[in-house]
Tab-separated table of C-alpha atoms in Angstrom:
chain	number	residue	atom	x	y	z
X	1	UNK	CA	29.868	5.380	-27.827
X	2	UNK	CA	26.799	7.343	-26.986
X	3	UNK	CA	27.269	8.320	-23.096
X	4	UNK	CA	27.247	12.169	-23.966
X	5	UNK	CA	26.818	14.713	-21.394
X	6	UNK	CA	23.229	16.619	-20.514
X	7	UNK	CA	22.139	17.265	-24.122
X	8	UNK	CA	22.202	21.003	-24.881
X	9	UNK	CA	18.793	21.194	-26.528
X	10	UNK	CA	17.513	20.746	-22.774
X	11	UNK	CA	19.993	23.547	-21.097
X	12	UNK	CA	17.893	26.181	-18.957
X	13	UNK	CA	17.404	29.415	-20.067
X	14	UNK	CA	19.865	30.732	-17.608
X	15	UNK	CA	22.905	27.970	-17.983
X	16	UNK	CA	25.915	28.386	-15.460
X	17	UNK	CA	28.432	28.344	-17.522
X	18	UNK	CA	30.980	26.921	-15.756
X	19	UNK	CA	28.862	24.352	-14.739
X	20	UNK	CA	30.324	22.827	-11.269
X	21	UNK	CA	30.486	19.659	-10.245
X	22	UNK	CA	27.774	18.736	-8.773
X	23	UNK	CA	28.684	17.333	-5.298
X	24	UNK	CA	30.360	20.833	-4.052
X	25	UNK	CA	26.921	22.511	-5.625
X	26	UNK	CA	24.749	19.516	-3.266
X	27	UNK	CA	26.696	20.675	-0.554
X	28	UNK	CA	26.132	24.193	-0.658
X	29	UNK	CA	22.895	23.638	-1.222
X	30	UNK	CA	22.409	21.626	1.812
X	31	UNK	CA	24.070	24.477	3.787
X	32	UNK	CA	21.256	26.471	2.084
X	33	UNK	CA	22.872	28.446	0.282
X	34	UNK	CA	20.977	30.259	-1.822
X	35	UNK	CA	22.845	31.152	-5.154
X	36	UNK	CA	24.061	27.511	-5.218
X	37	UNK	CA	20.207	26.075	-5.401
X	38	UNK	CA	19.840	28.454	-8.004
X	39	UNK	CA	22.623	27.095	-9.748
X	40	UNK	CA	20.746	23.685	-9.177
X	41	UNK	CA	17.393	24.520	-9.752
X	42	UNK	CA	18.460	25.965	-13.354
X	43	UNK	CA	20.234	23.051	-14.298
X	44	UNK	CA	17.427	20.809	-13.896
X	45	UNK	CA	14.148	22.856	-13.866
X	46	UNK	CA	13.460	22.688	-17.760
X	47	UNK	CA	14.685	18.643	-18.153
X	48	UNK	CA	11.954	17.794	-14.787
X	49	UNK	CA	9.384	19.659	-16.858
X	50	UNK	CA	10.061	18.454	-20.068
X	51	UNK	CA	9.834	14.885	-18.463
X	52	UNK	CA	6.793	16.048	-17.027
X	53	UNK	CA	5.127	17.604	-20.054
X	54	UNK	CA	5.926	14.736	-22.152
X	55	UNK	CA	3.775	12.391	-19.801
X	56	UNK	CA	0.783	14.626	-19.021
X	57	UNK	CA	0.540	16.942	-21.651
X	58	UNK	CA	-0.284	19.532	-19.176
X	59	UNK	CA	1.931	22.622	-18.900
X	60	UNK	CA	0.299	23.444	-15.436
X	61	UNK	CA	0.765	19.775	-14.017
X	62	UNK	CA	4.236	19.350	-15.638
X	63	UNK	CA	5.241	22.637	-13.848
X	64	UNK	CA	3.423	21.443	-10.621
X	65	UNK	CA	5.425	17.809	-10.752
X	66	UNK	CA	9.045	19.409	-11.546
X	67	UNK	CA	8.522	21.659	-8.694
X	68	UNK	CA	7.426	18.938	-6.025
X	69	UNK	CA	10.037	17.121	-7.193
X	70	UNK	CA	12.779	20.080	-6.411
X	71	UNK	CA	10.862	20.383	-3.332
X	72	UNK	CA	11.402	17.162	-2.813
X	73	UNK	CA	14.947	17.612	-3.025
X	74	UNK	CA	15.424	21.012	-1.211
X	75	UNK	CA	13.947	18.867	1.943
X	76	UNK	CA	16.111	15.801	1.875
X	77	UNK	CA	19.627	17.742	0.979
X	78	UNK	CA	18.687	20.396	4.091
X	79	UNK	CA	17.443	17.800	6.255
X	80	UNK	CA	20.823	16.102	6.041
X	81	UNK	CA	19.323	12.746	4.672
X	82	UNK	CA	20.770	12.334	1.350
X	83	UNK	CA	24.269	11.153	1.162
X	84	UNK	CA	26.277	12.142	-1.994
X	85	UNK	CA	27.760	8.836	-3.732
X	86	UNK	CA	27.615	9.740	-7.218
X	87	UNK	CA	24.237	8.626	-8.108
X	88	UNK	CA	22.514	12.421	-7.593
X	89	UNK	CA	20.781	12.278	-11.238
X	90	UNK	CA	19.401	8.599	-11.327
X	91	UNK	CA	18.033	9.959	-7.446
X	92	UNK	CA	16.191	12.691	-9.555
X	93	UNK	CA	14.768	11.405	-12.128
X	94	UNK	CA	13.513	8.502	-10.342
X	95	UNK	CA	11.635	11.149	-7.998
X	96	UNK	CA	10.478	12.614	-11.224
X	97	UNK	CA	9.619	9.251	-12.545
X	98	UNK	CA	7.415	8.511	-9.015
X	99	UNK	CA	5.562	11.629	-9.444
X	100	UNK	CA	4.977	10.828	-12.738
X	101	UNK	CA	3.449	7.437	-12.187
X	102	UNK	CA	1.243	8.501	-9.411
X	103	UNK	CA	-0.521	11.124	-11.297
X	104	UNK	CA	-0.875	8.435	-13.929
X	105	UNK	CA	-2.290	6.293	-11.297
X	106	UNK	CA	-4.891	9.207	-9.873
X	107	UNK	CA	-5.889	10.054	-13.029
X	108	UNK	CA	-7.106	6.272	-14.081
X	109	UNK	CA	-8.744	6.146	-10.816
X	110	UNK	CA	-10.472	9.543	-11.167
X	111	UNK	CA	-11.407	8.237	-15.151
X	112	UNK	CA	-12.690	4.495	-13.381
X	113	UNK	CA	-14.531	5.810	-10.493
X	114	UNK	CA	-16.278	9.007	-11.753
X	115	UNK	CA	-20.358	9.050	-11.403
X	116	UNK	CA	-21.706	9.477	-14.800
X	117	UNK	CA	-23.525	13.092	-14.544
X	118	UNK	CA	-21.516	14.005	-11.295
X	119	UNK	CA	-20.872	17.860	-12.706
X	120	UNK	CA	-17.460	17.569	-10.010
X	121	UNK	CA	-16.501	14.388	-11.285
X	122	UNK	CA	-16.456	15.394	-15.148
X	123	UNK	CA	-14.429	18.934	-14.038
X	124	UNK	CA	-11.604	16.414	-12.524
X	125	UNK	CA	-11.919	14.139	-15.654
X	126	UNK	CA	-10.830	17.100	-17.539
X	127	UNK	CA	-7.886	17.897	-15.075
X	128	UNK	CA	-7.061	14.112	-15.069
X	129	UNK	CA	-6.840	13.499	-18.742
X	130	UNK	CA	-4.204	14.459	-21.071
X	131	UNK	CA	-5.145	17.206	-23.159
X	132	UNK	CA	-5.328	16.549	-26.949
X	133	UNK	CA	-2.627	17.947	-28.813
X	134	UNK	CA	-3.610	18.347	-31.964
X	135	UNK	CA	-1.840	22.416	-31.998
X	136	UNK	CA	1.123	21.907	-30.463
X	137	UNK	CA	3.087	20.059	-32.622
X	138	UNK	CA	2.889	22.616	-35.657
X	139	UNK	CA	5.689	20.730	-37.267
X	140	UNK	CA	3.578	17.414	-38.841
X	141	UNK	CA	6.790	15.683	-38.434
X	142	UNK	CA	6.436	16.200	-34.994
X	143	UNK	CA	3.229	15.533	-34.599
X	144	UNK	CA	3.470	12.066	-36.120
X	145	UNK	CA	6.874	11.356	-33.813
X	146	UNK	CA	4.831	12.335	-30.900
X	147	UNK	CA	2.045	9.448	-31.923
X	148	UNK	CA	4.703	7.139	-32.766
X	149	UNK	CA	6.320	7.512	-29.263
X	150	UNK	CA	2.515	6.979	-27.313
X	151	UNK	CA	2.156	3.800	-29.687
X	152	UNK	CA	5.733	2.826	-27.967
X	153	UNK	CA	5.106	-0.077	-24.697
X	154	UNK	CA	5.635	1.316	-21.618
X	155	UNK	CA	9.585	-0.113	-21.440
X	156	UNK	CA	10.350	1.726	-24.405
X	157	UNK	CA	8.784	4.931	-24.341
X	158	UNK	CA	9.960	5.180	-20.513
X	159	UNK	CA	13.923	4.476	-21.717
X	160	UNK	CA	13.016	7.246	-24.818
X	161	UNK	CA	11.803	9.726	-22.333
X	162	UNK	CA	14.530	9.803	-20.184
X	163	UNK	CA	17.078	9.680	-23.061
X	164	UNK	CA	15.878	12.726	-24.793
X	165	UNK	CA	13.415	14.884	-22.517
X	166	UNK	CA	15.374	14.204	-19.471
X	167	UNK	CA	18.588	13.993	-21.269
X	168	UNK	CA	19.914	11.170	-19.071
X	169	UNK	CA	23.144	9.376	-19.766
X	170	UNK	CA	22.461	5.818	-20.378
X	171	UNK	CA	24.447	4.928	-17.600
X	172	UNK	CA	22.632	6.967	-15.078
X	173	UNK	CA	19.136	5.546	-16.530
X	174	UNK	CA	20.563	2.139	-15.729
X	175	UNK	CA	21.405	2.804	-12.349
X	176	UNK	CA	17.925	4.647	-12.144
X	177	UNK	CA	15.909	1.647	-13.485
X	178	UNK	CA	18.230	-0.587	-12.283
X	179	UNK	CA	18.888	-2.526	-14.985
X	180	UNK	CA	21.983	-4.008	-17.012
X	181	UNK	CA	23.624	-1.033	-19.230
X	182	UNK	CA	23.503	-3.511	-22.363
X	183	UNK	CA	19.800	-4.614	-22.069
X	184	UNK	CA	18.864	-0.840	-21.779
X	185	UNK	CA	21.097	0.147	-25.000
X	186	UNK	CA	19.319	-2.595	-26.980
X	187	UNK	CA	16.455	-1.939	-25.660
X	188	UNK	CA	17.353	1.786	-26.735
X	189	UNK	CA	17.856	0.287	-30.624
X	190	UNK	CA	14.931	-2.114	-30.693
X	191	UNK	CA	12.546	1.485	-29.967
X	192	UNK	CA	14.441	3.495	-32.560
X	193	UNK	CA	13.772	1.090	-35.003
X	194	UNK	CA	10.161	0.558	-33.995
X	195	UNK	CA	9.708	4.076	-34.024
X	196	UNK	CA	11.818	4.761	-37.894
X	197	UNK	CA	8.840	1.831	-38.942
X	198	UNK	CA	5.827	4.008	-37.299
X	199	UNK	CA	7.136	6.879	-39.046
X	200	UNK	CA	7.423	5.322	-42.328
X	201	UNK	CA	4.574	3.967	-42.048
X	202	UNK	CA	2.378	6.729	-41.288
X	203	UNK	CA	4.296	8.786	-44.164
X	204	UNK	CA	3.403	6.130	-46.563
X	205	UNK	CA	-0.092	6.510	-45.628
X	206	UNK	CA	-0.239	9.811	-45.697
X	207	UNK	CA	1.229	10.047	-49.497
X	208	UNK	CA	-0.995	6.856	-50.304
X	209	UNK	CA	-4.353	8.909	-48.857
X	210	UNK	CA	-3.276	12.726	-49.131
S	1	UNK	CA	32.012	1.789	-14.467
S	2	UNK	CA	30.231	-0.663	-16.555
S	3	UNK	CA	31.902	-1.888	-19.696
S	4	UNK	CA	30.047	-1.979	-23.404
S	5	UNK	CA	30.148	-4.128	-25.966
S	6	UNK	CA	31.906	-1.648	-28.668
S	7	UNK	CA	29.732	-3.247	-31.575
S	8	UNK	CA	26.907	-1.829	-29.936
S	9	UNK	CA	26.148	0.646	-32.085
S	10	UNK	CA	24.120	3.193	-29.378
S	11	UNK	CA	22.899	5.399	-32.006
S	12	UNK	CA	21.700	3.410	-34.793
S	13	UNK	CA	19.407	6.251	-36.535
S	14	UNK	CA	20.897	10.062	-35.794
S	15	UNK	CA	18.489	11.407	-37.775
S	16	UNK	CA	15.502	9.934	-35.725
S	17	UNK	CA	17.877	11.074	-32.285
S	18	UNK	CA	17.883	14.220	-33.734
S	19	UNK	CA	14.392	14.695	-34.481
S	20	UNK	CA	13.374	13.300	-30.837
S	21	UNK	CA	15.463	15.739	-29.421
S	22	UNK	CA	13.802	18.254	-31.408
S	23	UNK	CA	9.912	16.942	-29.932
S	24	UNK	CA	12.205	17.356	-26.477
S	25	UNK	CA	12.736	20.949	-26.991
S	26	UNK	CA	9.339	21.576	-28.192
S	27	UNK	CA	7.911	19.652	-24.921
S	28	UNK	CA	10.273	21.632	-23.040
S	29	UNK	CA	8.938	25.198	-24.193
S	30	UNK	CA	6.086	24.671	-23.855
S	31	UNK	CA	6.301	26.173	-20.159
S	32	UNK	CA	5.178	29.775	-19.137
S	33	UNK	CA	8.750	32.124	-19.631
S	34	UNK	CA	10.237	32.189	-16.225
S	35	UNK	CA	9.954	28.506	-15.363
S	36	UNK	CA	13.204	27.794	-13.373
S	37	UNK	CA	12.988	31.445	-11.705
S	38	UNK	CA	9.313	30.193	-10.408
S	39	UNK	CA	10.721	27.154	-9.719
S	40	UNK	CA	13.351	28.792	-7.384
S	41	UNK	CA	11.059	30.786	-5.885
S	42	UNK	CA	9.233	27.894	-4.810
S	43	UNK	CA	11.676	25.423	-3.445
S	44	UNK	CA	14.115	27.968	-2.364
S	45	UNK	CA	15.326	26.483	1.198
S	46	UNK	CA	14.929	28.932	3.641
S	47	UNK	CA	15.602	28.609	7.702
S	48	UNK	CA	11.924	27.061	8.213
S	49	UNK	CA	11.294	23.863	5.913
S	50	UNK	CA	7.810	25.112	6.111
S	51	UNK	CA	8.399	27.119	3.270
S	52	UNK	CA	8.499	24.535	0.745
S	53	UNK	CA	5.576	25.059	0.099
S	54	UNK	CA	4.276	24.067	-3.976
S	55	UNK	CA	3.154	27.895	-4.474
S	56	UNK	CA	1.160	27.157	-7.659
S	57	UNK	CA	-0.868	24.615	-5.487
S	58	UNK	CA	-4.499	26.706	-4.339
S	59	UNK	CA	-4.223	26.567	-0.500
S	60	UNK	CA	-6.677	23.946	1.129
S	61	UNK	CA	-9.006	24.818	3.674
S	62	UNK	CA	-8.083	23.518	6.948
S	63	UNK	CA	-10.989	21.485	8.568
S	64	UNK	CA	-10.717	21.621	12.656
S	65	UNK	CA	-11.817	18.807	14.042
S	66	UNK	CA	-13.183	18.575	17.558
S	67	UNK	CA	-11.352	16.254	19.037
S	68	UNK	CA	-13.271	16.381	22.246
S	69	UNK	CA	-16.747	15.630	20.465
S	70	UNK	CA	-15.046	12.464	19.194
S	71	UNK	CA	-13.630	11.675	22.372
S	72	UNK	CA	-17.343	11.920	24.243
S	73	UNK	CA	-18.648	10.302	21.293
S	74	UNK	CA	-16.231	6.653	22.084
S	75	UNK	CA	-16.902	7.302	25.546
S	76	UNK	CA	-20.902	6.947	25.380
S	77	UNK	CA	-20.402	4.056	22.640
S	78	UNK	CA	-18.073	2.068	24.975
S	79	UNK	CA	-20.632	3.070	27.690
S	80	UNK	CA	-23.510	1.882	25.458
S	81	UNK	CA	-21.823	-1.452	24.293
S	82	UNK	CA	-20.872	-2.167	28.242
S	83	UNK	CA	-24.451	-2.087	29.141
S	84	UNK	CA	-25.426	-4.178	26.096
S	85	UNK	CA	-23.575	-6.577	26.988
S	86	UNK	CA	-24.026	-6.398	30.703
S	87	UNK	CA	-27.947	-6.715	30.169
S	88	UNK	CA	-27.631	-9.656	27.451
S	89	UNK	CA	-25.779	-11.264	30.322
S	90	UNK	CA	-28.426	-10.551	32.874
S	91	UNK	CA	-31.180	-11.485	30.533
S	92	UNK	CA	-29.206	-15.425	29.847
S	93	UNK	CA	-28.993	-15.741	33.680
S	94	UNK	CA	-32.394	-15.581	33.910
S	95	UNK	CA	-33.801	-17.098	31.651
S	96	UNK	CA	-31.299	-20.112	32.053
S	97	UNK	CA	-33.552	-23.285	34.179
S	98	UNK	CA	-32.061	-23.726	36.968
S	99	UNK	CA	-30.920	-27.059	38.496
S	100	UNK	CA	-32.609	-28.260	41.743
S	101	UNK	CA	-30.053	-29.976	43.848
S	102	UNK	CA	-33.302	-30.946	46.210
S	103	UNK	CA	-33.686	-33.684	44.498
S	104	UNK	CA	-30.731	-35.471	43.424
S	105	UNK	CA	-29.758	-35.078	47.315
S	106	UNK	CA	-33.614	-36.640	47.957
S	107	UNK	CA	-32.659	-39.581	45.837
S	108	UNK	CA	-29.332	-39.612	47.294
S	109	UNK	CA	-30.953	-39.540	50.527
S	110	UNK	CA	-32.985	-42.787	50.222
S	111	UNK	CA	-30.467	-44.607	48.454
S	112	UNK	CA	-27.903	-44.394	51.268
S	113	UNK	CA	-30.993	-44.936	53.864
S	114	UNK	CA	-31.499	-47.802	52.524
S	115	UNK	CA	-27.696	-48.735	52.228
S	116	UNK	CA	-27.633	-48.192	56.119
S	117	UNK	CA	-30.902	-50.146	56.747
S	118	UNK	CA	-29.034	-53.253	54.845
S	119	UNK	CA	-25.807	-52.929	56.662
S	120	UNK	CA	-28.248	-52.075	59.685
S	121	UNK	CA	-29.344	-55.735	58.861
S	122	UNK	CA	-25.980	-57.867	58.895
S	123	UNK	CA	-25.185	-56.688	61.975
S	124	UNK	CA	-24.129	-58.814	64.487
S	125	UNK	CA	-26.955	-57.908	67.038
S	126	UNK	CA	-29.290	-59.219	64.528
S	127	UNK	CA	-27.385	-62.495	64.164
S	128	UNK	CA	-27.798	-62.968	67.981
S	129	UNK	CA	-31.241	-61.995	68.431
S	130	UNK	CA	-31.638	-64.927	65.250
S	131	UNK	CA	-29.587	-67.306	67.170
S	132	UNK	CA	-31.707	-66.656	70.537
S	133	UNK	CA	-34.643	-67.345	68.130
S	134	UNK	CA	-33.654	-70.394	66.727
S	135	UNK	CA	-32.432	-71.441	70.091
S	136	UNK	CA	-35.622	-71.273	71.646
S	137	UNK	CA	-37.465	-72.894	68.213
S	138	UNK	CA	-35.156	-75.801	69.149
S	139	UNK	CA	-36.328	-75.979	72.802
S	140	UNK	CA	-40.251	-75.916	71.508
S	141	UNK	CA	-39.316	-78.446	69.175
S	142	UNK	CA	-37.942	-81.516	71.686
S	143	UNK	CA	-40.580	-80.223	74.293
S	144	UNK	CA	-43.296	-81.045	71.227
S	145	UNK	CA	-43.397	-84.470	71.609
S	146	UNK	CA	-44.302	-84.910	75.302
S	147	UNK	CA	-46.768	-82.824	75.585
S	148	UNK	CA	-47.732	-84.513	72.432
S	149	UNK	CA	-47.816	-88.211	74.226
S	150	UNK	CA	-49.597	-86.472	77.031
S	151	UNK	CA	-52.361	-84.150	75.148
S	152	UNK	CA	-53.384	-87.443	73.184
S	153	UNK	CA	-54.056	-90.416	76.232
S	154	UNK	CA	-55.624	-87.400	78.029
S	155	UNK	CA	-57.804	-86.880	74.938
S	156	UNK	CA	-58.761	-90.952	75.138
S	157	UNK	CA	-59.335	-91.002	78.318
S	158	UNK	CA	-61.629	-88.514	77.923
S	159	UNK	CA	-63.369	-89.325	74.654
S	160	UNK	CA	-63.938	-93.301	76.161
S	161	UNK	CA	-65.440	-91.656	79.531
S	162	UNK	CA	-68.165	-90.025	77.770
C-alpha cells in the first residue's frame, strides 16, 4: 500500500533531520517561538511552492501564494484559533489549494473583462496568464508529461498535484477534499493510466512525424 | 483510520510515479535559492501580528479619505431630498380642487326646510284651524237655503211690480 511519508524529492533544502512531530512543533510555534517556525516553514516552504508553481507557472506568484499561505498560518496558530486534531496537513494544503483557485479565478476575470487597447489592462493580462513554458522542461520527457497533466480534467490533475508536488498522503488528500479514500485511489489509477496513454501517444507521434 | 481494499493496487505504473515526481522536483526548483529562508523572513511571528506582512508584495499607497466631506456631502443630499419632497407635497395641496361644503349644506338646507314645512303641515293646529273651516262651511251651507226662499219671492215681487 501506497500511504508513504512526505516524498523526499520535495524535502527543503535545509531538512530537520529529526523531523518532530508535528503537534509539539504547532505548539511552539504558536508560543512563537522562533526556531520552531523555522523548523515549520522548511518543512513545507518548497511543497506550497511547488503546488504553486505547478498551477501558475509563475516563480514570482508561486513564491507570493506559498508565503500568504504560511502567513496564513503564522496568524491562526498565534492567534490561538487553530486547534490541533491531527488534520494540520489537509488544513494546509487546502489553504494552498484556496489561494490557488482564487488567482485562477482573478486571472479569468482580468482575461474576460480587459478593454481591448487598454495599455494597463494588457500589462495585467501578462501577470494573469501562465507563462509559456516551452524552456523549462529541458528534459522532452518532461515537457510532454507536463502537457499530458494540463490535458488531465480538473478532478484528476487536482488529486496528481497534491500526490506528487505537494507530496500528500492519500489519506490526508481525502480528508482535504473530503472525499472517500477508495474513490480518490481509483481516481488516482484511472489518471495514471490516462496519462501512460497521452504519453504514448504523443511518443508515437513524435516517431511517426520526427 | 480508513481501511483499503488490499487489491487496490495504489501504484499501478512506478515508472510514470517516478517520472511525475521527477516534473515535481523540477517545478519545485524552479524558485530563486533561498526560498524557505525568504519565506521565514516573511511570516516569521513576531510580538505584533502586523508584521506578517507578504514582503515581496510592492506596498500600496494608502488613499485618506475625508470622512467629513462625505459626511457634509449626505447631510446636504438628505437636506436636498427633504425639501423635494416637502415642495412636491406643497405643490399637490395646491393644486388639488377643493371641495365646497357650501353647497351640499345649501342643498341640505332646503331639503330639511322643506321636511319641517311638511311636518309644519300635519300639525295639529292646522287640523283645527281646517275643522273651524269646515265648521263654518257647514253653517253657510244650511243658512243657504233660506236666504235662498227669501232672495227669490223678494225678486218676484219685485219683477211683477214693475
Amino acid at each position: 500500500m501506497d500511504l508513504a511519508p512526505t516524498p523526499a524529492h520535495l524535502q527543503s533544502s535545509d531538512p530537520d533531520p529529526s523531523q518532530p512531530a508535528i503537534e509539539p512543533l504547532l505548539a511552539r510555534c504558536a508560543a512563537r517561538d522562533q526556531d520552531a517556525w523555522r523548523q515549520l516553514v522548511n518543512r513545507y516552504a518548497r511543497r506550497l511552492y511547488a503546488l504553486a508553481y505547478s498551477r501558475t507557472k509563475d516563480p514570482v506568484l508561486a513564491e507570493e501564494i506559498a508565503q500568504s499561505v504560511l502567513a496564513t498560518v503564522a496568524t491562526t496558530l498565534t492567534q490561538g484559533t487553530y486547534a490541533e486534531q491531527g488534520r494540520f496537513e489537509p488544513w494546509l494544503f487546502r489553504i494552498a489549494m484556496n489561494r490557488l483557485r482564487d488567482h485562477a479565478r482573478r486571472a479569468a476575470h482580468q482575461r474576460t473583462h480587459r478593454a481591448p487597447g487598454d495599455p494597463d489592462a494588457a500589462l495585467q493580462h501578462l501577470a494573469a496568464a501562465p507563462a509559456s513554458q516551452p524552456s523549462i522542461d529541458p528534459d522532452p520527457k518532461l515537457a510532454s508529461l507536463r502537457n499530458a497533466v494540463e490535458s488531465l480534467n480538473d478532478q484528476e490533475r487536482e488529486l496528481i498535484e497534491l500526490r506528487h508536488h505537494a507530496g500528500l498522503e492519500f489519506k490526508a488528500i481525502a480528508e482535504l477534499l473530503n472525499e472517500p479514500l477508495g474513490t480518490l485511489l481509483a481516481r488516482h489509477h484511472r489518471a495514471l493510466k490516462k496519462l501512460r496513454t497521452i504519453l504514448e501517444s504523443a511518443s508515437s507521434t513524435t516517431e511517426a512525424n520526427p | 483510520m480508513t481501511n483499503i481494499d488490499p487489491n487496490i493496487n495504489t501504484n499501478p505504473d512506478p515508472a510514470l510515479s517516478a517520472l511525475l515526481n521527477d516534473l515535481a522536483r523540477a517545478d519545485a526548483g524552479t524558485s530563486r535559492p533561498g526560498l524557505e529562508a525568504r519565506l521565514f523572513a516573511a511570516t516569521m511571528p513576531a510580538a505584533e501580528p502586523a508584521t506578517l506582512r507578504l514582503v515581496s508584495t510592492p506596498e500600496t499607497p494608502t488613499v485618506r479619505v475625508r470622512r467629513s466631506f462625505f459626511t457634509a456631502s449626505r447631510i446636504a443630499a438628505a437636506l436636498l431630498l427633504a425639501g423635494g419632497l416637502f415642495a412636491l407635497l406643497l405643490a399637490q395641496s395646491s393644486s388639488t380642487p377643493t371641495t365646497t361644503p357650501s353647497e351640499p349644506l345649501a342643498a341640505s338646507t332646503v331639503e330639511e326646510l322643506d321636511l319641517a314645512l311638511a311636518i309644519k303641515s300635519a300639525e295639529p293646529d292646522n287640523l283645527a284651524t281646517l275643522s273651524d273651516d269646515l265648521e263654518l262651511l257647514a253653517k253657510d251651507a244650511e243658512s243657504l237655503p233660506t236666504i235662498a226662499d227669501r232672495d227669490w219671492t223678494t225678486g218676484l215681487l219685485s219683477e211683477g211690480t214693475m
